[in-house]
mmCIF file of C-alpha atoms in Angstrom:
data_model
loop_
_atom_site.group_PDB
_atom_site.id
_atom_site.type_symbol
_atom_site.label_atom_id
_atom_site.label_comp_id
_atom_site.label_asym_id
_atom_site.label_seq_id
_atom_site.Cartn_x
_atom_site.Cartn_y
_atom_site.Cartn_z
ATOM 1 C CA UNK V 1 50.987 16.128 -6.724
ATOM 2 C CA UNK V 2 50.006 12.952 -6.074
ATOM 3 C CA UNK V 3 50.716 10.302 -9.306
ATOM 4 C CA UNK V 4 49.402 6.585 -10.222
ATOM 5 C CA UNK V 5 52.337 4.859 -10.926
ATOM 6 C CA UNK V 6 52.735 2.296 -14.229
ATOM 7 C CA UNK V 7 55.471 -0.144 -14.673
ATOM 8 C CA UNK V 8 56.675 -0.998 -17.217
ATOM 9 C CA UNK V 9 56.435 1.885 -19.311
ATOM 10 C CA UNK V 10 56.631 -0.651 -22.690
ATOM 11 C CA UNK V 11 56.184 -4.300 -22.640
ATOM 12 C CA UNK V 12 57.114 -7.075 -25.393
ATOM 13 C CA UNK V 13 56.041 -10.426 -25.220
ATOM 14 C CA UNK V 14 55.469 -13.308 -27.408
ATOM 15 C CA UNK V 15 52.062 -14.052 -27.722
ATOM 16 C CA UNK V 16 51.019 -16.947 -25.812
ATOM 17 C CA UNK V 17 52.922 -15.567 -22.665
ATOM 18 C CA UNK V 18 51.763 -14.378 -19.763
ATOM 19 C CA UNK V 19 52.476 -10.843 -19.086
ATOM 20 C CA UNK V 20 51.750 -9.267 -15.669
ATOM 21 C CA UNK V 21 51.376 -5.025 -15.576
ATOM 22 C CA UNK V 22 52.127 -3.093 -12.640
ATOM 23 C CA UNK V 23 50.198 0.074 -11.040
ATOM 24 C CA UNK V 24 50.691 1.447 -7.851
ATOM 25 C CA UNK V 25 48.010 4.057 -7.057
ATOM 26 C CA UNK V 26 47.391 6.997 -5.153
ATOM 27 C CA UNK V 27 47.567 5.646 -1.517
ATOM 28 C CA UNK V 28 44.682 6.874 -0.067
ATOM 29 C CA UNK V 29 42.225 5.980 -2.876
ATOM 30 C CA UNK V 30 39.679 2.855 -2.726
ATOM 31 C CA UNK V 31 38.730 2.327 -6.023
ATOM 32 C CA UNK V 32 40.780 1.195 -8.590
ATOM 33 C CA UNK V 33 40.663 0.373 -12.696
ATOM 34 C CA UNK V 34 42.553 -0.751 -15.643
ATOM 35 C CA UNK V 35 41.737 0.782 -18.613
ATOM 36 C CA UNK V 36 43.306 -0.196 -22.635
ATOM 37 C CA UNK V 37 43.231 1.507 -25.442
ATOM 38 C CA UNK V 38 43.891 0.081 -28.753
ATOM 39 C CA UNK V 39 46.435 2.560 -31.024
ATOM 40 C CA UNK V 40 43.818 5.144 -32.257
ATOM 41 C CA UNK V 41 40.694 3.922 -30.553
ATOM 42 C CA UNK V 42 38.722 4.821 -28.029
ATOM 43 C CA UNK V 43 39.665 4.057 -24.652
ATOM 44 C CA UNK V 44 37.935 0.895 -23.498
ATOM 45 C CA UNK V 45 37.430 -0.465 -19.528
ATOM 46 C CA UNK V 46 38.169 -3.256 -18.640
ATOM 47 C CA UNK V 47 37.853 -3.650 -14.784
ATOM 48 C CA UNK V 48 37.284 -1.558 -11.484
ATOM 49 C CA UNK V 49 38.210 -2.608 -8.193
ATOM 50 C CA UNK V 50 37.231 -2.174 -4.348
ATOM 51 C CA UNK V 51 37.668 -3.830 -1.105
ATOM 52 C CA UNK V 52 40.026 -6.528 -2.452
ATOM 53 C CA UNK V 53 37.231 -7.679 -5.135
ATOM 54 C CA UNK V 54 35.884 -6.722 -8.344
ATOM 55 C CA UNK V 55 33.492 -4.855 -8.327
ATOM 56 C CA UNK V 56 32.882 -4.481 -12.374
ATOM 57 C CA UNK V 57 34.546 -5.992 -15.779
ATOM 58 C CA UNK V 58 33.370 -5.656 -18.967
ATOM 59 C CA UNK V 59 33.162 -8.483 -21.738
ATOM 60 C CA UNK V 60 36.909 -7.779 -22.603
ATOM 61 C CA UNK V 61 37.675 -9.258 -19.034
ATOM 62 C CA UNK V 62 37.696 -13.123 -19.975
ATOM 63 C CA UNK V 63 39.074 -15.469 -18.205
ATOM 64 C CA UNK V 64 42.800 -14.337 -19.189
ATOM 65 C CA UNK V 65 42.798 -11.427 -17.563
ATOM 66 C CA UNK V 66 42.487 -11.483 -13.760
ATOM 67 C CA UNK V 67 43.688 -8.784 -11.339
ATOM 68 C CA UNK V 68 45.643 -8.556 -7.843
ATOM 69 C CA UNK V 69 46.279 -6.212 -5.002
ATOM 70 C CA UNK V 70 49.002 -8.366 -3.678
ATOM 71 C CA UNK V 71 49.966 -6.233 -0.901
ATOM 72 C CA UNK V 72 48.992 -2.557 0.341
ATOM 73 C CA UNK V 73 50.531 -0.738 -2.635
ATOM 74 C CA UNK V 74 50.483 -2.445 -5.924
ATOM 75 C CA UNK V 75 47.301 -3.143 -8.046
ATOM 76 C CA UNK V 76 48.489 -5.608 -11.003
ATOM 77 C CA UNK V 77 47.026 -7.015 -14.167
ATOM 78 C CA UNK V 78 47.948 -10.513 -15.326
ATOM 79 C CA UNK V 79 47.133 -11.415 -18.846
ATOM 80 C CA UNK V 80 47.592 -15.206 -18.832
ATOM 81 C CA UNK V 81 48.020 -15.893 -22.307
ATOM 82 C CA UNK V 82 48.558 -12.798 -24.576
ATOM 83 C CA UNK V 83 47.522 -12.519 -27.936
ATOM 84 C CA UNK V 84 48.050 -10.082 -30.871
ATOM 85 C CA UNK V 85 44.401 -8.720 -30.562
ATOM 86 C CA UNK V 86 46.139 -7.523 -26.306
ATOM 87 C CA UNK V 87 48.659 -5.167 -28.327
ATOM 88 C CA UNK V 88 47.242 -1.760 -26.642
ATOM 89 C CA UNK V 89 47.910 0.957 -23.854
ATOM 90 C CA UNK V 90 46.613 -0.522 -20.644
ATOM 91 C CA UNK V 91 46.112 2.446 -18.083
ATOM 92 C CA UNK V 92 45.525 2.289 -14.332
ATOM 93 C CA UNK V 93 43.459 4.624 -12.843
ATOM 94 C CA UNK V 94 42.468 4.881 -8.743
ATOM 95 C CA UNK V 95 40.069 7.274 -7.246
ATOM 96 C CA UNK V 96 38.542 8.172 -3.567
ATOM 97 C CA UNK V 97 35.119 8.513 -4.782
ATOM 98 C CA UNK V 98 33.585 8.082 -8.086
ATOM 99 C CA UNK V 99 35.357 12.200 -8.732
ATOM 100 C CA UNK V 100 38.689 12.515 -8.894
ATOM 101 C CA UNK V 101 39.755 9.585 -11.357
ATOM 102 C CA UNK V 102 44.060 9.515 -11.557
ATOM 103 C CA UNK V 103 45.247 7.754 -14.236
ATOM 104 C CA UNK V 104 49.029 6.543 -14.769
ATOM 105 C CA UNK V 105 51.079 7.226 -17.659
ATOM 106 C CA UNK V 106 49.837 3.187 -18.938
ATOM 107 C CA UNK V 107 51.869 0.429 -20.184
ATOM 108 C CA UNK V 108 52.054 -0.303 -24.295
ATOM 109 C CA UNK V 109 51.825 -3.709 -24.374
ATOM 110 C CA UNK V 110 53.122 -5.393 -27.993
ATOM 111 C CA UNK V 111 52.184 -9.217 -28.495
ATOM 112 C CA UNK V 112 54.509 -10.342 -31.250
ATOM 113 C CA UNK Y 1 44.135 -9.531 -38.741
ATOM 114 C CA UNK Y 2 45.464 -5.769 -38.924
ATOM 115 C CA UNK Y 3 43.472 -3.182 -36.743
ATOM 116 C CA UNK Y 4 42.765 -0.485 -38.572
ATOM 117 C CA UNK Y 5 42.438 2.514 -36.481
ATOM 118 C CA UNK Y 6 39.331 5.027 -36.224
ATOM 119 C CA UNK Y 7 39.504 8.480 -37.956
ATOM 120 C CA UNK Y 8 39.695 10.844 -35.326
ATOM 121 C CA UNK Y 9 37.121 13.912 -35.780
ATOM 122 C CA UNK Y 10 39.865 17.275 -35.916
ATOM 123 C CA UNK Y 11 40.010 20.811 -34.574
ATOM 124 C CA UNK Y 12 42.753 23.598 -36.118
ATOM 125 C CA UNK Y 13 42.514 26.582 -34.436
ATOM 126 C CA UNK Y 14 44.968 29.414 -34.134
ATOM 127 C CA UNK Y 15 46.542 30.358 -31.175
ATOM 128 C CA UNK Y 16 44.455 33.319 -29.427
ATOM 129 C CA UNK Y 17 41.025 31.553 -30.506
ATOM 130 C CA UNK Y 18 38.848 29.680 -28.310
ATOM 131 C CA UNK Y 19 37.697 26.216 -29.345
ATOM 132 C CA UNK Y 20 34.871 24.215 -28.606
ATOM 133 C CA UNK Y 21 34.743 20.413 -28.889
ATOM 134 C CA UNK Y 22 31.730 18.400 -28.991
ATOM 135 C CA UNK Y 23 30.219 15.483 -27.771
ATOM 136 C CA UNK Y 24 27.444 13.337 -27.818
ATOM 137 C CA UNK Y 25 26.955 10.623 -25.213
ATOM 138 C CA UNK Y 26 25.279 7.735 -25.070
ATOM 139 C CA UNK Y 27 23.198 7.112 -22.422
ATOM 140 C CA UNK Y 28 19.935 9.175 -20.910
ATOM 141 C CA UNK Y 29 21.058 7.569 -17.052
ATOM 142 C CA UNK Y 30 24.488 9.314 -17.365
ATOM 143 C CA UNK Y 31 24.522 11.741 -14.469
ATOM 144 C CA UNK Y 32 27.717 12.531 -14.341
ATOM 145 C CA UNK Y 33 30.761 13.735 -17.376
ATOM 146 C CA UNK Y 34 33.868 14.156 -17.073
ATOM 147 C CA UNK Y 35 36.152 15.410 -20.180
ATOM 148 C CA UNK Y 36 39.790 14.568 -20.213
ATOM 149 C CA UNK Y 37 43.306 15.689 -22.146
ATOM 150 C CA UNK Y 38 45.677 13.310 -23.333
ATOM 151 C CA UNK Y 39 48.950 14.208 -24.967
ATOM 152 C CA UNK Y 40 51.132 11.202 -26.890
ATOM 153 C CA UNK Y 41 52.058 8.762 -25.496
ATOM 154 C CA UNK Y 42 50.447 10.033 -22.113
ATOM 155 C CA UNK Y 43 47.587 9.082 -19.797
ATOM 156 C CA UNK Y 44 44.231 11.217 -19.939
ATOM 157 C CA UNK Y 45 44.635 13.904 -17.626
ATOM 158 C CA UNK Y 46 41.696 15.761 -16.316
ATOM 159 C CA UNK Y 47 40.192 18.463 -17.022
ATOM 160 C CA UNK Y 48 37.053 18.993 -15.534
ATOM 161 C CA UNK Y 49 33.805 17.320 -14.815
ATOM 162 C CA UNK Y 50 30.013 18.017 -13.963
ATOM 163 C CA UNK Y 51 27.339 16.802 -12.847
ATOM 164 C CA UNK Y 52 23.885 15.826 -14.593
ATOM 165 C CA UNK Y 53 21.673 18.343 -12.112
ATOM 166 C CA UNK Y 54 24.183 21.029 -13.361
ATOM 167 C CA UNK Y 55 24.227 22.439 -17.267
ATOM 168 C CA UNK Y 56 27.525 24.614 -17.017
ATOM 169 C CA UNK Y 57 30.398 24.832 -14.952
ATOM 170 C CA UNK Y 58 33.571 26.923 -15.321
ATOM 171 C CA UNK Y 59 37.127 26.223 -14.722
ATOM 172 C CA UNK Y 60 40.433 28.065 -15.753
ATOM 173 C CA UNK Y 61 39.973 28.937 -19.376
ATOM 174 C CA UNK Y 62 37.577 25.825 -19.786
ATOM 175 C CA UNK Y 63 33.864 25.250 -19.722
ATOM 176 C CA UNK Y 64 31.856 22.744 -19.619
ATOM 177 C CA UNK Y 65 28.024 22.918 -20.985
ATOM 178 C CA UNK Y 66 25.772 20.260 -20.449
ATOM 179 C CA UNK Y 67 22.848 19.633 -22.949
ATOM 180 C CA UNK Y 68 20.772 16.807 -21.322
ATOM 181 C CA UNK Y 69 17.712 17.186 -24.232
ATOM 182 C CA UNK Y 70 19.806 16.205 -26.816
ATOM 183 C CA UNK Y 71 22.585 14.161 -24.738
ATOM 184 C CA UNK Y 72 25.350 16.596 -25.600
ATOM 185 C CA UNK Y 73 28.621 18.239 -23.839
ATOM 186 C CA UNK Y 74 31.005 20.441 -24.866
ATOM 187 C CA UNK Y 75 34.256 21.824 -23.943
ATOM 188 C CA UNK Y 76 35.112 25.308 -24.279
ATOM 189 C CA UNK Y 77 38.785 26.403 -24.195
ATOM 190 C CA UNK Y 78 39.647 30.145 -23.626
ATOM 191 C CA UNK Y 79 42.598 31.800 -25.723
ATOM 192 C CA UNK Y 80 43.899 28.330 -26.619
ATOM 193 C CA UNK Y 81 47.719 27.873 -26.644
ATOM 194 C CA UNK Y 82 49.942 25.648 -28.146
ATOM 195 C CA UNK Y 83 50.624 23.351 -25.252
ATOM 196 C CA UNK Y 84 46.246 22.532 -25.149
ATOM 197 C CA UNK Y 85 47.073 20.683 -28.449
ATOM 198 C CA UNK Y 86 46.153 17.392 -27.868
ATOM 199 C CA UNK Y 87 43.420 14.399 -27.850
ATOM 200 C CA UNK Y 88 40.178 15.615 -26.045
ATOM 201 C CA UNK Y 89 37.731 12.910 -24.544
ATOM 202 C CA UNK Y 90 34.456 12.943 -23.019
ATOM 203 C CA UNK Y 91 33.632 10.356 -20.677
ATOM 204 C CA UNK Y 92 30.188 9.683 -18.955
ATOM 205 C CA UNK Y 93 29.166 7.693 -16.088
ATOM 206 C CA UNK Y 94 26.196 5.702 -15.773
ATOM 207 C CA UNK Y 95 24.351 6.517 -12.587
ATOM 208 C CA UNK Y 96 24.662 3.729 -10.037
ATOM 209 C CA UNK Y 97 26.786 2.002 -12.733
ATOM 210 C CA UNK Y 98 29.861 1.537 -10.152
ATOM 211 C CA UNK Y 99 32.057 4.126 -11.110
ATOM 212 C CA UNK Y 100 32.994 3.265 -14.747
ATOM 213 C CA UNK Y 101 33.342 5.391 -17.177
ATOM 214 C CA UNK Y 102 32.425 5.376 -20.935
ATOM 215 C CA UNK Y 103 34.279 7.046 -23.460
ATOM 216 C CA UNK Y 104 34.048 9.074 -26.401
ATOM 217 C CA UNK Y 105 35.958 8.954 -29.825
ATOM 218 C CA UNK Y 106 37.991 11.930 -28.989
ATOM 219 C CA UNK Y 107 38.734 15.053 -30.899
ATOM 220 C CA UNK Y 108 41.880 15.771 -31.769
ATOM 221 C CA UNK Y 109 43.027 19.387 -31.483
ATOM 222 C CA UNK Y 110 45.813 21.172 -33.240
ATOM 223 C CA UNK Y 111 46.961 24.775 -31.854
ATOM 224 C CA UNK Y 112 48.723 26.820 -34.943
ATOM 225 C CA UNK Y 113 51.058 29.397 -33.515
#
C-alpha cells in the first residue's frame, strides 16, 4: 500500500536553529499538509498545499515556518528559527481529493 | 514554560464488547468527518469517513453515526480486540474550507483481554 514518507523519524536541535523536515508523499496525490501535535494535545494544522503554492496556513504558520516542494517528490518544512514552544510531532499528510488523507509516521521534533 | 498536557477522555472495555466513542464537533458548515486511529508513536491512520448528507455508514466492524442536530459523531467498534487499543480522533472539515481538517481531543481506548 501506498505510504507518505517522514524523515527524520526524531529530530534534536538547539533552539534558535533552523531545522528542515522531510515528507515525500504518495506520488499521485495533489494536495499536501503538515500537521503537529504537541505531546498529549490535539493535533493542530498548520499548512496545506497545491499547485506549488499554499493554499491554507493557520496562525501557527508565522513567518518561521515556510514550506517547499523542491523537486517532484519531496514536500519539506523549514522552521527557520526553532524554539522550545516547536517541540511536537509534525506529520505530513497528501491526498488526491479532499477523501483519502495519508499521513506519514511524523517527525518528533525536540528544541533544547 | 512547561506544557502541560490535556487529560485525555478514556474508554476500558473488555475484549468481545463493542465500544462507542463520542464526539462533538464544532462547526454547523462541517459537511464532511472523518475519524482516525493512532497508535504510539504512530501517525493517525484512517478509519472511515462520511459525509454531512449521510447519518450512518458502515465499515468492517466500525460505524459511523452522524448526528447533525446536535453536532455529534460517533464511532462504533464491533467485538473490539486488543490490537483497536489506541487514540481515537474525530476530525471535521469545513465545507469549502480547502481541505483542512479540524480535530478533536481524542479518546483514548484500552482493550482488556
Amino acid at each position: 500500500e501506498p505510504e507518505v514518507t517522514q524523515t527524520p523519524s526524531h529530530q534534536v536541535t538547539q533552539m534558535g536553529q533552523e531545522v528542515i523536515l522531510r515528507c515525500v508523499p504518495i506520488s499521485n496525490h495533489l494536495y499536501f499538509y503538515w500537521y503537529r501535535q504537541i505531546l498529549g494535545q490535539k493535533v493542530e494544522f498548520l499548512v496545506s498545499f497545491y499547485n506549488n503554492e499554499i493554499s491554507e496556513k493557520s496562525e501557527i504558520f508565522d513567518d518561521q515556518f515556510s514550506v517547499e516542494r523542491p523537486d517532484g517528490s519531496n514536500f519539506t518544512l523549514k522552521i527557520r528559527s526553532t524554539k522550545l514552544e516547536d517541540s511536537a510531532m509534525y506529520f505530513c499528510a497528501s491526498s488526491p481529493s479532499l477523501r483519502g488523507y495519508t499521513f506519514g509516521s511524523g517527525t518528533r521534533l525536540t528544541v533544547v | 514554560g512547561e506544557s502541560v498536557g490535556l487529560h485525555l477522555p478514556t474508554l476500558s472495555v473488555q475484549e468481545g464488547d463493542n465500544s462507542i466513542i463520542n464526539c462533538a464537533y464544532s462547526n454547523s458548515a462541517s459537511d464532511y468527518f472523518i475519524w482516525y486511529k493512532q497508535e504510539s508513536g504512530k501517525g493517525p491512520q484512517f478509519i472511515i469517513d462520511i459525509r454531512s448528507n449521510m447519518d450512518k455508514r458502515q465499515g468492517q466492524r466500525v460505524t459511523v453515526l452522524l448526528n447533525k442536530t446536535v453536532k455529534h459523531l460517533s464511532l462504533q467498534i464491533a467485538a473490539t480486540q486488543p490490537g483497536d487499543s489506541a487514540v481515537y480522533f474525530c476530525a471535521e472539515n469545513i465545507a469549502g474550507n480547502n481541505r483542512k481538517l479540524i480535530w478533536g481531543l481524542g479518546t483514548s481506548l484500552a482493550v482488556n483481554p
